[in-house]
Coordinates of C-alpha atoms and ligand atoms in Angstrom, one line a residue:
M1 CA -25.7 142.5 96.0
E2 CA -22.2 144.1 96.3
Y3 CA -18.9 142.3 96.6
V4 CA -16.0 143.3 98.4
S5 CA -12.1 141.9 98.5
T6 CA -11.4 139.7 101.4
R7 CA -8.3 142.0 101.7
D8 CA -9.7 145.4 101.3
K9 CA -13.5 145.9 101.8
S10 CA -13.6 149.7 101.0
R11 CA -14.2 149.2 97.3
R12 CA -17.6 147.5 96.4
V13 CA -18.2 146.2 93.0
S14 CA -21.1 144.3 91.2
A15 CA -21.3 140.7 90.7
A16 CA -20.5 141.3 86.9
A17 CA -17.3 143.1 87.8
A18 CA -16.3 140.4 90.2
I19 CA -17.0 137.6 87.8
A20 CA -15.1 139.4 84.9
A21 CA -12.1 140.4 86.9
G22 CA -11.9 136.6 88.6
I23 CA -9.4 138.0 91.5
A24 CA -9.5 141.5 93.1
P25 CA -6.4 143.8 92.4
D26 CA -5.0 143.5 95.9
G27 CA -4.8 139.7 95.4
G28 CA -8.1 139.0 97.6
L29 CA -11.0 137.2 96.6
Y30 CA -14.3 138.7 95.8
C31 CA -17.2 138.0 98.4
P32 CA -20.8 139.1 98.8
V33 CA -21.3 141.4 101.6
T34 CA -24.4 139.8 103.1
F35 CA -26.0 136.4 102.8
P36 CA -29.5 136.5 101.2
K37 CA -31.9 134.3 103.4
L38 CA -34.1 131.6 102.1
T39 CA -37.8 132.3 102.9
V40 CA -40.7 130.0 103.4
D41 CA -41.8 131.2 100.0
D42 CA -38.5 130.3 98.5
W43 CA -38.8 126.7 99.5
H44 CA -42.4 126.3 98.4
A45 CA -41.4 127.8 94.9
M46 CA -38.3 125.5 94.7
A47 CA -40.2 122.3 95.5
R48 CA -41.9 122.7 92.4
M49 CA -38.9 123.4 90.1
D50 CA -36.4 121.2 88.3
Y51 CA -32.8 121.6 88.8
K52 CA -32.4 124.2 86.2
G53 CA -35.0 126.5 87.8
R54 CA -33.6 126.1 91.3
A55 CA -30.1 126.9 90.0
A56 CA -31.4 130.1 88.6
H57 CA -33.3 130.9 91.7
I58 CA -30.5 130.7 93.9
L59 CA -28.2 132.5 91.6
G60 CA -30.7 135.2 91.3
K61 CA -30.1 136.0 94.9
F62 CA -26.5 136.5 94.5
L63 CA -26.1 137.9 90.9
T64 CA -28.8 140.9 91.2
D65 CA -27.4 142.7 88.2
F66 CA -28.5 139.7 86.1
S67 CA -32.3 139.5 85.1
A68 CA -34.3 136.4 86.2
G69 CA -34.8 135.9 82.5
E70 CA -31.1 135.7 81.6
L71 CA -30.4 133.3 84.4
A72 CA -32.9 131.0 83.5
D73 CA -31.8 130.9 80.0
F74 CA -28.1 130.4 81.1
A75 CA -29.1 127.5 83.5
A76 CA -31.5 125.9 80.8
K77 CA -28.4 125.9 78.5
A78 CA -25.8 124.8 81.0
Y79 CA -27.6 122.1 82.5
A80 CA -29.6 120.9 79.3
D81 CA -30.9 117.2 79.5
E82 CA -28.5 116.1 76.6
K83 CA -25.4 117.3 78.4
F84 CA -26.0 115.6 81.8
G85 CA -27.3 112.6 80.4
C86 CA -31.0 113.0 81.8
S87 CA -33.1 115.5 83.5
N88 CA -31.9 114.6 86.9
T89 CA -28.7 116.9 86.8
A90 CA -27.5 116.2 90.3
P91 CA -29.1 112.7 91.5
L92 CA -29.2 112.0 95.3
V93 CA -28.8 108.2 96.0
E94 CA -29.5 106.9 99.6
L95 CA -27.2 104.3 100.9
A96 CA -27.2 102.4 104.4
G97 CA -26.5 104.2 107.5
G98 CA -27.8 107.5 106.9
K99 CA -25.7 108.3 103.7
Y100 CA -26.8 110.3 100.7
M101 CA -24.7 110.4 97.8
L102 CA -25.0 113.7 96.0
E103 CA -23.6 112.8 92.5
L104 CA -22.2 115.9 90.8
W105 CA -20.5 113.9 88.0
H106 CA -23.1 113.4 85.2
G107 CA -22.0 116.3 83.3
P108 CA -19.8 116.2 80.0
T109 CA -16.4 115.9 81.4
C110 CA -17.6 113.3 84.4
A111 CA -16.2 115.3 87.4
F112 CA -18.3 118.0 89.7
K113 CA -16.2 120.9 88.0
D114 CA -18.9 120.8 85.2
M115 CA -21.7 121.9 87.6
A116 CA -20.1 125.5 87.7
L117 CA -17.8 125.5 84.6
Q118 CA -20.8 124.7 82.2
I119 CA -22.4 128.0 83.4
L120 CA -19.4 130.0 84.0
P121 CA -19.0 131.0 80.3
H122 CA -22.5 132.3 80.1
L123 CA -22.0 134.2 83.3
L124 CA -18.6 135.5 82.2
T125 CA -19.7 136.8 78.8
A126 CA -22.6 138.4 80.2
S127 CA -20.6 140.0 82.8
L128 CA -18.2 141.4 80.1
R129 CA -21.2 143.0 78.4
K130 CA -22.6 144.5 81.5
I131 CA -19.3 146.2 82.3
N132 CA -19.0 147.4 78.7
E133 CA -15.8 145.3 78.2
T134 CA -15.3 144.6 74.3
R135 CA -11.9 143.1 74.3
T136 CA -11.8 139.3 73.9
A137 CA -11.4 137.6 77.2
C138 CA -8.4 135.1 77.2
I139 CA -8.9 132.4 79.9
L140 CA -5.9 130.9 81.3
V141 CA -5.9 127.7 83.3
A142 CA -3.5 125.6 85.2
T143 CA -4.5 122.2 85.8
S144 CA -3.8 119.0 87.5
G145 CA -6.4 117.2 85.4
D146 CA -10.3 117.9 86.2
T147 CA -10.4 121.7 86.0
G148 CA -8.6 121.8 82.6
K149 CA -11.1 119.7 80.8
A150 CA -14.1 120.9 82.2
A151 CA -13.1 124.6 81.4
L152 CA -12.3 123.4 77.9
D153 CA -15.6 121.7 77.2
G154 CA -17.3 125.1 78.7
F155 CA -15.6 127.8 76.8
H156 CA -15.0 125.9 73.3
D157 CA -16.3 128.1 70.6
V158 CA -17.9 130.6 73.1
D159 CA -17.9 133.9 71.1
G160 CA -15.6 136.7 72.6
T161 CA -13.4 134.1 74.6
K162 CA -10.4 132.1 74.1
I163 CA -9.1 129.6 76.4
M164 CA -5.5 128.2 77.0
V165 CA -4.8 125.3 79.4
Y166 CA -1.4 124.3 81.1
Y167 CA -0.9 120.8 82.4
P168 CA 2.1 119.2 83.8
E169 CA 3.4 116.6 81.1
N170 CA 3.7 113.9 83.7
G171 CA 1.3 114.8 86.4
V172 CA -2.1 113.9 85.0
S173 CA -3.8 110.4 84.5
P174 CA -3.7 109.2 80.9
M175 CA -7.4 109.5 80.6
Q176 CA -7.2 113.2 81.9
K177 CA -4.7 114.0 79.2
L178 CA -6.6 112.5 76.5
Q179 CA -9.8 114.3 77.5
M180 CA -7.8 117.6 77.0
T181 CA -5.7 117.0 74.1
T182 CA -8.6 115.6 71.9
Q183 CA -10.7 118.8 72.7
E184 CA -12.5 120.2 69.7
G185 CA -13.1 124.0 69.1
A186 CA -11.4 127.1 67.1
N187 CA -10.6 129.0 70.3
V188 CA -8.8 126.5 72.5
E189 CA -5.1 125.6 73.0
V190 CA -3.5 123.0 75.3
V191 CA 0.0 123.1 76.2
A192 CA 2.2 120.4 78.5
I193 CA 4.7 121.8 80.8
R194 CA 7.9 120.1 81.7
G195 CA 7.5 120.4 85.6
N196 CA 4.7 119.7 88.1
F197 CA 1.5 121.3 88.8
D198 CA 3.0 124.0 91.0
D199 CA 5.3 124.9 88.2
A200 CA 2.1 125.4 85.9
Q201 CA 0.3 127.4 88.5
S202 CA 3.3 129.6 89.1
A203 CA 3.9 130.2 85.4
V204 CA 0.1 131.3 84.7
K205 CA 0.3 133.5 87.7
R206 CA 3.6 135.0 86.2
I207 CA 1.7 135.8 83.0
F208 CA -1.2 137.5 85.2
T209 CA 1.4 139.8 86.6
D210 CA 3.5 140.6 83.7
S211 CA 2.7 144.0 82.8
E212 CA 4.3 143.8 79.3
T213 CA 2.4 140.7 78.3
R214 CA -0.9 142.3 79.4
A215 CA -0.2 145.7 77.4
A216 CA 0.7 143.6 74.6
L217 CA -2.6 141.7 74.8
D218 CA -4.5 144.7 75.3
R219 CA -3.1 146.3 72.1
D220 CA -4.5 143.2 70.2
G221 CA -8.0 143.8 71.8
M222 CA -7.3 140.9 74.4
M223 CA -7.7 140.7 78.2
L224 CA -6.9 138.0 80.9
S225 CA -9.5 136.2 82.9
S226 CA -9.6 133.4 85.3
A227 CA -11.9 130.0 85.5
N228 CA -10.5 128.5 88.7
S229 CA -12.5 128.7 92.2
I230 CA -10.9 132.0 93.2
N231 CA -13.8 133.3 90.8
W232 CA -17.2 134.0 92.3
G233 CA -18.7 132.8 89.2
R234 CA -17.6 129.4 89.9
L235 CA -18.8 129.4 93.6
A236 CA -22.2 130.6 93.2
P237 CA -23.5 127.9 91.1
Q238 CA -22.1 125.3 93.5
I239 CA -24.4 126.6 96.4
A240 CA -27.4 125.6 94.2
Y241 CA -26.9 122.0 94.4
Y242 CA -26.8 121.7 98.1
V243 CA -30.2 123.5 98.3
S244 CA -31.7 121.5 95.4
A245 CA -30.6 118.2 97.1
Y246 CA -32.3 119.2 100.4
C247 CA -35.4 119.8 98.3
D248 CA -35.0 116.5 96.9
M249 CA -35.0 115.1 100.3
L250 CA -38.1 117.2 101.6
C251 CA -40.0 116.1 98.3
R252 CA -39.3 112.4 98.8
G253 CA -40.1 112.6 102.5
D254 CA -36.7 111.6 103.7
I255 CA -36.9 114.6 106.1
K256 CA -39.4 117.3 107.2
H257 CA -38.8 121.1 106.6
G258 CA -36.2 122.4 109.1
D259 CA -34.6 118.9 109.9
R260 CA -30.9 119.3 110.0
I261 CA -28.4 117.4 107.8
N262 CA -24.4 117.1 107.7
I263 CA -22.7 117.7 104.4
C264 CA -19.5 116.0 104.0
V265 CA -17.1 117.1 101.1
P266 CA -13.8 115.6 99.6
T267 CA -11.8 118.8 99.6
G268 CA -8.8 120.4 97.8
N269 CA -9.0 124.2 97.1
F270 CA -12.0 124.3 99.7
G271 CA -14.3 125.6 97.0
N272 CA -16.9 122.8 97.2
I273 CA -17.2 122.7 100.9
L274 CA -17.4 126.7 101.1
A275 CA -20.4 126.8 98.7
A276 CA -22.2 124.4 101.4
Y277 CA -21.1 126.9 104.3
I278 CA -22.6 129.4 102.0
A279 CA -25.9 127.5 101.8
K280 CA -25.7 127.1 105.6
Q281 CA -25.6 131.0 105.9
M282 CA -28.6 131.3 103.9
G283 CA -30.5 129.3 106.1
L284 CA -30.1 125.6 104.9
P285 CA -30.2 123.5 108.1
I286 CA -26.9 122.1 108.4
H287 CA -25.6 120.5 111.6
K288 CA -21.9 119.8 110.5
L289 CA -19.9 120.5 107.6
I290 CA -17.3 117.5 107.5
C291 CA -14.1 118.6 105.7
A292 CA -12.2 115.3 104.1
S293 CA -8.8 115.4 102.8
N294 CA -6.4 112.6 101.6
R295 CA -2.9 112.2 103.1
N296 CA -2.1 116.0 102.1
N297 CA -4.1 116.9 105.4
V298 CA -3.2 120.3 105.9
L299 CA -6.8 121.2 106.6
T300 CA -7.6 118.4 108.9
D301 CA -4.6 119.8 111.0
F302 CA -6.1 123.3 110.8
F303 CA -9.4 122.2 112.3
R304 CA -7.9 119.8 114.9
N305 CA -5.0 122.2 115.9
N306 CA -7.1 125.2 116.6
G307 CA -6.7 127.1 113.6
L308 CA -2.8 126.7 112.9
Y309 CA -2.5 126.3 109.2
D310 CA 1.1 125.2 108.1
K311 CA 1.9 124.3 104.6
N312 CA 5.5 123.5 105.5
R313 CA 5.4 119.8 105.2
D314 CA 5.7 116.9 102.5
F315 CA 3.6 116.9 99.5
Y316 CA 2.2 113.6 98.4
T317 CA 1.0 112.2 95.2
T318 CA -2.2 110.1 95.9
S319 CA -4.8 108.2 94.3
S320 CA -7.1 111.3 94.6
P321 CA -4.9 113.7 92.6
S322 CA -7.4 116.5 92.2
M323 CA -7.0 116.9 96.2
D324 CA -3.3 117.0 96.2
I325 CA -3.0 120.6 97.4
L326 CA -1.3 122.5 100.3
I327 CA -2.7 125.8 99.8
S328 CA -6.4 125.8 99.9
S329 CA -7.2 129.2 98.3
N330 CA -11.0 129.5 99.4
L331 CA -10.1 129.0 103.0
E332 CA -9.6 132.8 102.8
R333 CA -13.2 133.5 102.1
L334 CA -14.2 131.3 105.3
L335 CA -11.6 133.4 107.4
F336 CA -13.3 136.6 105.9
Y337 CA -16.6 135.7 107.1
A338 CA -15.6 133.9 110.7
S339 CA -13.7 137.2 111.4
G340 CA -16.8 139.3 110.9
Q341 CA -15.4 140.6 107.6
D342 CA -12.1 141.8 109.1
D343 CA -10.2 142.6 106.0
S344 CA -7.0 143.7 107.5
A345 CA -6.9 140.6 109.9
V346 CA -7.4 138.4 106.6
A347 CA -4.6 140.4 104.5
A348 CA -2.2 139.7 107.7
L349 CA -2.8 136.1 107.8
M350 CA -2.2 135.8 103.9
D351 CA 0.9 137.6 104.2
K352 CA 2.1 135.4 106.8
L353 CA 1.2 132.5 104.6
R354 CA 3.2 134.0 101.6
G355 CA 6.1 134.7 104.0
E356 CA 6.5 131.8 106.4
G357 CA 4.1 129.3 105.0
R358 CA 1.9 129.4 108.1
Y359 CA -0.3 131.3 110.2
Q360 CA -2.4 131.0 113.4
V361 CA -6.2 132.1 113.4
A362 CA -6.9 134.1 116.8
A363 CA -9.0 132.4 119.0
D364 CA -12.3 134.1 118.9
I365 CA -12.2 133.9 115.2
F366 CA -11.6 130.1 115.2
A367 CA -14.4 129.6 117.7
N368 CA -16.8 130.7 114.9
I369 CA -15.2 128.0 112.6
A370 CA -15.1 125.3 115.0
A371 CA -18.9 125.6 115.6
D372 CA -19.6 124.8 112.2
F373 CA -16.9 122.2 110.9
D374 CA -15.6 118.8 111.6
A375 CA -12.7 117.3 109.7
G376 CA -10.9 114.1 109.0
C377 CA -8.4 112.5 106.4
C378 CA -7.7 109.1 104.9
D379 CA -4.8 107.5 103.2
D380 CA -4.6 105.7 99.8
A381 CA -4.9 102.2 101.5
L382 CA -8.1 103.1 103.4
T383 CA -9.6 105.0 100.1
T384 CA -8.9 101.5 98.2
E385 CA -10.6 99.5 101.3
T386 CA -13.6 101.9 101.2
I387 CA -14.1 101.5 97.4
K388 CA -13.9 97.7 97.9
T389 CA -16.3 97.6 100.8
L390 CA -19.0 99.9 99.5
W391 CA -19.2 97.9 96.4
E392 CA -19.1 94.6 98.1
Q393 CA -21.6 95.7 100.7
E394 CA -23.9 98.1 99.0
R395 CA -23.1 97.5 95.3
Y396 CA -22.2 101.2 95.0
L397 CA -19.2 102.1 93.0
C398 CA -17.3 105.3 93.7
D399 CA -14.3 106.9 92.7
T400 CA -11.1 107.7 94.9
H401 CA -11.9 111.3 95.8
T402 CA -15.8 110.3 96.8
A403 CA -14.3 107.3 98.7
V404 CA -12.1 109.8 101.0
A405 CA -15.3 111.6 101.9
V406 CA -17.1 108.3 102.8
R407 CA -14.2 107.1 105.0
V408 CA -14.2 110.4 106.8
Y409 CA -17.9 110.5 107.4
E410 CA -17.9 106.8 108.7
D411 CA -14.9 107.7 111.1
Y412 CA -16.9 110.8 112.3
R413 CA -20.1 108.9 112.9
V414 CA -18.2 106.4 115.1
R415 CA -16.3 109.2 116.8
T416 CA -19.2 111.4 117.7
G417 CA -22.2 109.0 117.5
D418 CA -24.0 111.6 115.5
T419 CA -26.5 109.9 113.2
T420 CA -27.6 113.2 111.5
P421 CA -28.7 112.2 107.8
T422 CA -25.5 113.1 105.9
M423 CA -25.0 114.2 102.3
I424 CA -21.8 113.1 100.7
A425 CA -20.3 115.1 97.8
S426 CA -19.8 112.4 95.0
T427 CA -17.2 114.5 92.9
A428 CA -16.3 112.2 89.9
S429 CA -17.3 109.2 88.0
P430 CA -15.5 105.8 89.0
F431 CA -14.8 105.6 85.2
K432 CA -12.6 108.7 85.3
F433 CA -10.2 106.9 87.8
C434 CA -10.5 103.5 86.3
R435 CA -7.1 102.2 87.5
A436 CA -7.5 102.7 91.1
V437 CA -11.2 101.7 91.2
I438 CA -10.2 98.2 89.3
E439 CA -7.6 97.4 91.6
A440 CA -9.7 98.2 94.5
I441 CA -12.5 95.9 93.7
G442 CA -10.1 93.2 92.4
G443 CA -9.8 93.4 88.6
T444 CA -6.8 93.1 86.4
L445 CA -5.7 96.2 84.5
E446 CA -5.0 96.3 80.8
R447 CA -2.4 98.4 78.9
D448 CA -4.4 101.0 77.4
D449 CA -6.4 103.3 79.4
V450 CA -9.5 103.7 77.2
S451 CA -9.8 99.8 77.4
Q452 CA -9.9 100.1 81.2
L453 CA -13.3 101.1 80.8
D454 CA -14.3 98.0 79.4
V455 CA -12.7 96.1 82.2
L456 CA -14.8 98.1 84.7
T457 CA -17.9 97.5 82.8
R458 CA -17.2 93.8 82.8
L459 CA -16.5 93.6 86.4
T460 CA -19.5 95.8 87.8
G461 CA -22.1 95.6 84.9
L462 CA -22.1 99.5 84.9
A463 CA -22.0 101.4 81.5
A464 CA -19.0 103.7 81.3
P465 CA -20.2 107.4 80.6
A466 CA -20.6 108.2 76.9
P467 CA -17.9 111.1 77.0
L468 CA -15.3 108.9 78.2
A469 CA -16.1 106.1 75.9
A470 CA -16.0 108.3 73.1
L471 CA -12.4 108.9 73.5
A472 CA -11.7 105.5 72.1
G473 CA -9.8 106.1 69.0
K474 CA -9.8 109.8 68.9
A475 CA -6.6 111.4 67.8
P476 CA -5.0 114.1 70.0
R477 CA -5.1 117.6 68.3
F478 CA -2.4 119.3 70.8
G479 CA 1.2 117.6 71.3
R480 CA 3.0 120.9 72.5
V481 CA 5.5 120.7 75.2
V482 CA 7.4 123.4 76.6
D483 CA 10.0 124.0 79.4
K484 CA 8.4 125.9 82.3
E485 CA 10.8 128.8 81.7
D486 CA 9.6 129.4 78.2
I487 CA 5.7 129.6 79.2
L488 CA 5.6 133.4 78.7
S489 CA 6.2 132.8 75.0
T490 CA 3.2 130.6 74.6
V491 CA 1.0 133.6 75.1
S492 CA 1.7 134.7 71.4
L493 CA -0.3 131.5 70.5
L494 CA -3.5 133.2 71.6
R495 CA -3.0 135.6 68.7
E496 CA -3.5 132.7 66.3
L497 CA -6.7 131.3 67.6
Ligands
PLP1 C1 -11.5 119.8 92.4 C2 -12.2 118.2 92.8 C3 -12.0 118.1 94.3 C4 -11.8 119.3 95.2 O1 -12.7 120.1 95.1 P1 -12.3 121.7 95.9 O2 -13.4 122.5 95.4 O3 -10.9 122.2 95.3 O4 -12.1 121.6 97.3 C5 -12.5 116.9 94.7 N1 -12.9 115.8 93.9 C6 -12.8 115.9 92.5 C7 -12.9 114.8 91.7 C8 -12.2 117.3 92.0 O5 -12.3 117.2 90.7

């Protein structure tokens, strides 16, 4: 399997080269040139496998320069039972009205980012070996909360890597901050920025493009790499859980082979829902992919306004912060495929986005997108109402991001009358967004955020995830705060790790 950039498909690279680089030299995103198809034999084989086996099986179709043995070993380590609390890595919970909650948050940091970031360190270090890269990979991460902790947890004490995370000093929840600042490991550094998430992200981009910095790191035997969802190594593992969940539905007799399902995903950077789109291209029988957004509904407008993407609008801070984003990077990959891999068309659209903050997709390309997708959005008040209703009527507790998807799906069902069974991606533990969840179900907040875990347990009878409960009394290791202008100077901290 070969990979090309969305903006220039003339140069083909291996999966290992795509994963090691993270992003293509022309600024485009690496994409597989074809989609492997799932055969009857694949379905038979996967029916007998656990999650680890299925994940290795799906990865093997895309990462053809990795051996089956390597991938099985990586999946066994990444999805080890003790890391996910049980052997059911991604449980599927059936609720009323044909809703199936795909719980992707049983990993060590309690958000779905673990599903990819537990295996990415294995894929990345193996990729470096395969391309004979001997320098230490320095992974820089800008985060609004979930990615930072998941990347720290995945990469801490991994040989041949160092990881540095930048978060906005006042832009993450107290729980997310504590998760990051108490991170253990000899190769990790966490820095708070005086500024917002966009400042943190632009600062990291500045480091990536600063040739002097890169040369200095090279002299010290270091190179830069990325752990966000522009890296193909983060997307590929996400395809596996949609296929695996369909296997679960088959094995339980919920559906027959070939029956169609919908998949509804709470969306920010468009990575998680793009993985479902790729699963569909492989032959997973998906009727509609439903894209759910919060009040930052730039994607809802894109799908409803015939492919007009316009980020020139107010940015809102919502109760689902991991979806507060106006530039959904992975939409670029969808445009690449929907245009029949027209790299120059994609490059032109991305140029427009950079210059004018908006672009219009051609009618024939948009027609290909419209056939696969539906979209909707939901504000904070409706998010709260959805958490409350789901808890009171079905005794199912969900976090704010998941609630956005549940609400958008329910609206979709009423609007279209479509009763196809629908998988809803449940992306974070409700305990990770305690405050909003407690307020939604009518509890009283306490001052300290770790104590909120007990409040939610008392209200619901549900146990808090062990990794969050373990934060109680942990002392922060990292307290450095820098002005956004001084970020470049923090790169020297990598030398001391
Ligand atoms: C990252 C995140 C999302 C958005 O996922 P994308 O792949 O960026 O679309 C949704 N929910 C939670 C809890 C997240 O951490």
